[in-house]
PDB file of C-alpha atoms in Angstrom:
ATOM      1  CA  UNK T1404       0.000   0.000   0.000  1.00 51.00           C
ATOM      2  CA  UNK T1405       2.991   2.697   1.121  1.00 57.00           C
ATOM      3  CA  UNK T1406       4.499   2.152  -2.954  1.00 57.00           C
ATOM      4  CA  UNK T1407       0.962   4.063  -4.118  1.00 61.00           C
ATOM      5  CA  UNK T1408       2.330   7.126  -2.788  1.00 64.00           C
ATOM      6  CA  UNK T1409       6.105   6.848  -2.859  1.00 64.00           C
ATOM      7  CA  UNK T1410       7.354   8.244  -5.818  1.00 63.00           C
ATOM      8  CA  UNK T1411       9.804   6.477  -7.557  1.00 64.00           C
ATOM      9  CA  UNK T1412      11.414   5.631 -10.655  1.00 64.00           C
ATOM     10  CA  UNK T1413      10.167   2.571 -13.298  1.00 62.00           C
ATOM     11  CA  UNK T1414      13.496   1.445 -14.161  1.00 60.00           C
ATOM     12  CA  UNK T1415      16.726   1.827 -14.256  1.00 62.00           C
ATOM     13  CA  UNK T1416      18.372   3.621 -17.220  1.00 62.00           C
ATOM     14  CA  UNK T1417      21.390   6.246 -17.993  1.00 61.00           C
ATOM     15  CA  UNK T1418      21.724   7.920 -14.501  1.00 62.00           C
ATOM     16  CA  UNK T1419      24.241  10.234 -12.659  1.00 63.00           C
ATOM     17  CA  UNK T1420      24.970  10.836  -9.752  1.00 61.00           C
ATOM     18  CA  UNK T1421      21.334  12.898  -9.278  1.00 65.00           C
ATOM     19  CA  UNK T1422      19.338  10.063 -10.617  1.00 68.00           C
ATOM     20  CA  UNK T1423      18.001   9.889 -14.110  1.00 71.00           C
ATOM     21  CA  UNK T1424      18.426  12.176 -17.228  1.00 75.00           C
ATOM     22  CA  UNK T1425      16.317  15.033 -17.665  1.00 78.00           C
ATOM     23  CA  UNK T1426      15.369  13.781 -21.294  1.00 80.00           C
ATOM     24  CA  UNK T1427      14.297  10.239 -19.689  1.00 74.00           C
ATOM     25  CA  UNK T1428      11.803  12.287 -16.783  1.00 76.00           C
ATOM     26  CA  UNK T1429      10.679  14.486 -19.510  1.00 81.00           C
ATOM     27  CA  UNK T1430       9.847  11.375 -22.207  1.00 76.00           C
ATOM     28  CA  UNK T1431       8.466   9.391 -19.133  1.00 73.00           C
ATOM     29  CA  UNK T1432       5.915  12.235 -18.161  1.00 75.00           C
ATOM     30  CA  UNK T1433       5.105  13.425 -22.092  1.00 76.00           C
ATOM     31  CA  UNK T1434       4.092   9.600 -22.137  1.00 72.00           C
ATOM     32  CA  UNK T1435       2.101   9.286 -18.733  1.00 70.00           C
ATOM     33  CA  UNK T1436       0.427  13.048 -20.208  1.00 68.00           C
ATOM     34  CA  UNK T1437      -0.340  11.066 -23.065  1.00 60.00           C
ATOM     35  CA  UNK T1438      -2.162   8.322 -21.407  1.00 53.00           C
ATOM     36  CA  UNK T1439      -4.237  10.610 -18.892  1.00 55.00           C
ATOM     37  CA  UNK T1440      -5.381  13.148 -21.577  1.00 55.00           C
ATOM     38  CA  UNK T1441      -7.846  10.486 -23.351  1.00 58.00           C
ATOM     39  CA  UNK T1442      -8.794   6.918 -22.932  1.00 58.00           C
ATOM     40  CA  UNK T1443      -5.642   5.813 -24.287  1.00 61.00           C
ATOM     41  CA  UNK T1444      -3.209   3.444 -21.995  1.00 62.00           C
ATOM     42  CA  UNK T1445       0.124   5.619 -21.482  1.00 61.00           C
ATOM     43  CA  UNK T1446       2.717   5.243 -24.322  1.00 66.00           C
ATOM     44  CA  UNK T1447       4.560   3.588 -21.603  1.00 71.00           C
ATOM     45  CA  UNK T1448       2.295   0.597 -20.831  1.00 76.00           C
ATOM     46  CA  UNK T1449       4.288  -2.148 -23.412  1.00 80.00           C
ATOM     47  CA  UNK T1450       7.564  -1.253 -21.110  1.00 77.00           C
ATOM     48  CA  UNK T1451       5.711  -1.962 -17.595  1.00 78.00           C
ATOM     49  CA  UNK T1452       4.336  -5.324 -19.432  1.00 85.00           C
ATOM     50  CA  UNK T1453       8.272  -6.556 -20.358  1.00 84.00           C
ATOM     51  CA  UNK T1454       9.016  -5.313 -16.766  1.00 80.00           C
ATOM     52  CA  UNK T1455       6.367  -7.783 -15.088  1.00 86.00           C
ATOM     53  CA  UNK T1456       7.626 -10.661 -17.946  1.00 90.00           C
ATOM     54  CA  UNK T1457      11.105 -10.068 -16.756  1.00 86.00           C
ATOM     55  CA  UNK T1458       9.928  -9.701 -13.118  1.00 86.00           C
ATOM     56  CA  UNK T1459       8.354 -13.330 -13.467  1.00 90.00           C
ATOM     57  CA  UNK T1460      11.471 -15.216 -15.070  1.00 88.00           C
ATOM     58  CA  UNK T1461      13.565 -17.229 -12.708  1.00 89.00           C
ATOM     59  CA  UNK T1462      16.463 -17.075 -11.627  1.00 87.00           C
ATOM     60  CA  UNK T1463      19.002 -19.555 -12.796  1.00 92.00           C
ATOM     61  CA  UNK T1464      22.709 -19.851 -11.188  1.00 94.00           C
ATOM     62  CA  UNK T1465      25.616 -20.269 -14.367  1.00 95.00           C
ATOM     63  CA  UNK T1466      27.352 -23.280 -12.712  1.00 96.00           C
ATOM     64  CA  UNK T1467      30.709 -22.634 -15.125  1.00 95.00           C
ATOM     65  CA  UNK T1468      30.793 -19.289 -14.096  1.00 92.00           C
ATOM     66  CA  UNK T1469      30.294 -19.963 -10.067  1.00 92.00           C
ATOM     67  CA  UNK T1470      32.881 -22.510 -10.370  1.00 94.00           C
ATOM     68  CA  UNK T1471      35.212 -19.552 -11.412  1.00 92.00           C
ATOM     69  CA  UNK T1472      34.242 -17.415  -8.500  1.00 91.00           C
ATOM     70  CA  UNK T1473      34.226 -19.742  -5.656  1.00 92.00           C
ATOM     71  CA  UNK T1474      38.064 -20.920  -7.076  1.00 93.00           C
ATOM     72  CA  UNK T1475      38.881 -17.077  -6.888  1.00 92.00           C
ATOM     73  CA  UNK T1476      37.624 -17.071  -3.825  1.00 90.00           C
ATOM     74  CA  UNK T1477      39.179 -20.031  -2.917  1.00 92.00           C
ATOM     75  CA  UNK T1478      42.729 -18.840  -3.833  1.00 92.00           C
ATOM     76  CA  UNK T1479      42.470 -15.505  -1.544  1.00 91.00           C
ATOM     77  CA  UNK T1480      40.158 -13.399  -3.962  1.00 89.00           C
ATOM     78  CA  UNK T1481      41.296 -10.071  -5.558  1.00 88.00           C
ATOM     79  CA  UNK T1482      40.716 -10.909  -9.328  1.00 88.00           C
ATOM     80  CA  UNK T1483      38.087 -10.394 -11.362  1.00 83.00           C
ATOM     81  CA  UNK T1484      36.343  -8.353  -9.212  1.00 84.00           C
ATOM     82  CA  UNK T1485      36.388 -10.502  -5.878  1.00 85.00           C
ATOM     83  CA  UNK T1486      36.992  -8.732  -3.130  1.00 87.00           C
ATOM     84  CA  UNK T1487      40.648 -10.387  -1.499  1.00 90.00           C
ATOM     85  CA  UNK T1488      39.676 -12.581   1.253  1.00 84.00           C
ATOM     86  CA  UNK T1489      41.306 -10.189   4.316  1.00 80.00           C
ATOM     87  CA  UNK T1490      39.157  -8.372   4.169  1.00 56.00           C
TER      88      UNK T1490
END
């Protein structure tokens, strides 16, 4: 119930350090203006659709790639993005 009046953003897209691009908040808002000036669904409506598809796909571990990791991780860490073991 709170996330009906907590404003926040769709997605995730090309942000800075100050959240989103002013050209993404202005395209998102022409299209939600679109939507609420007639009967039309919001020129927005096929992204929130992929979003729930995407949002209902599982999540599936890539054994090879694990494998890699926990060796990394086995061997002290600090390559490829692991974080060295001491700390």
């Amino acid at each position: 119930g709170g996330y009906l009046r907590s404003e926040s953003i769709v997605m995730r897209g090309h942000y800075s350090l100050h959240g989103p691009s002013k050209k993404q908040m202005l395209a998102l808002h022409h299209a939600q203006g679109v939507g609420e000036s007639g009967n039309a669904k919001p020129g927005f409506q096929p992204v929130l659709d992929a979003l729930n598809v995407l949002g209902k796909t599982p999540w599936v571990i890539n054994d090879p790639v694990l494998k890699v990791m926990e060796e990394v991780w086995a061997t002290g860490g600090g390559k490829a993005g692991v974080p060295p073991r001491s700390n």
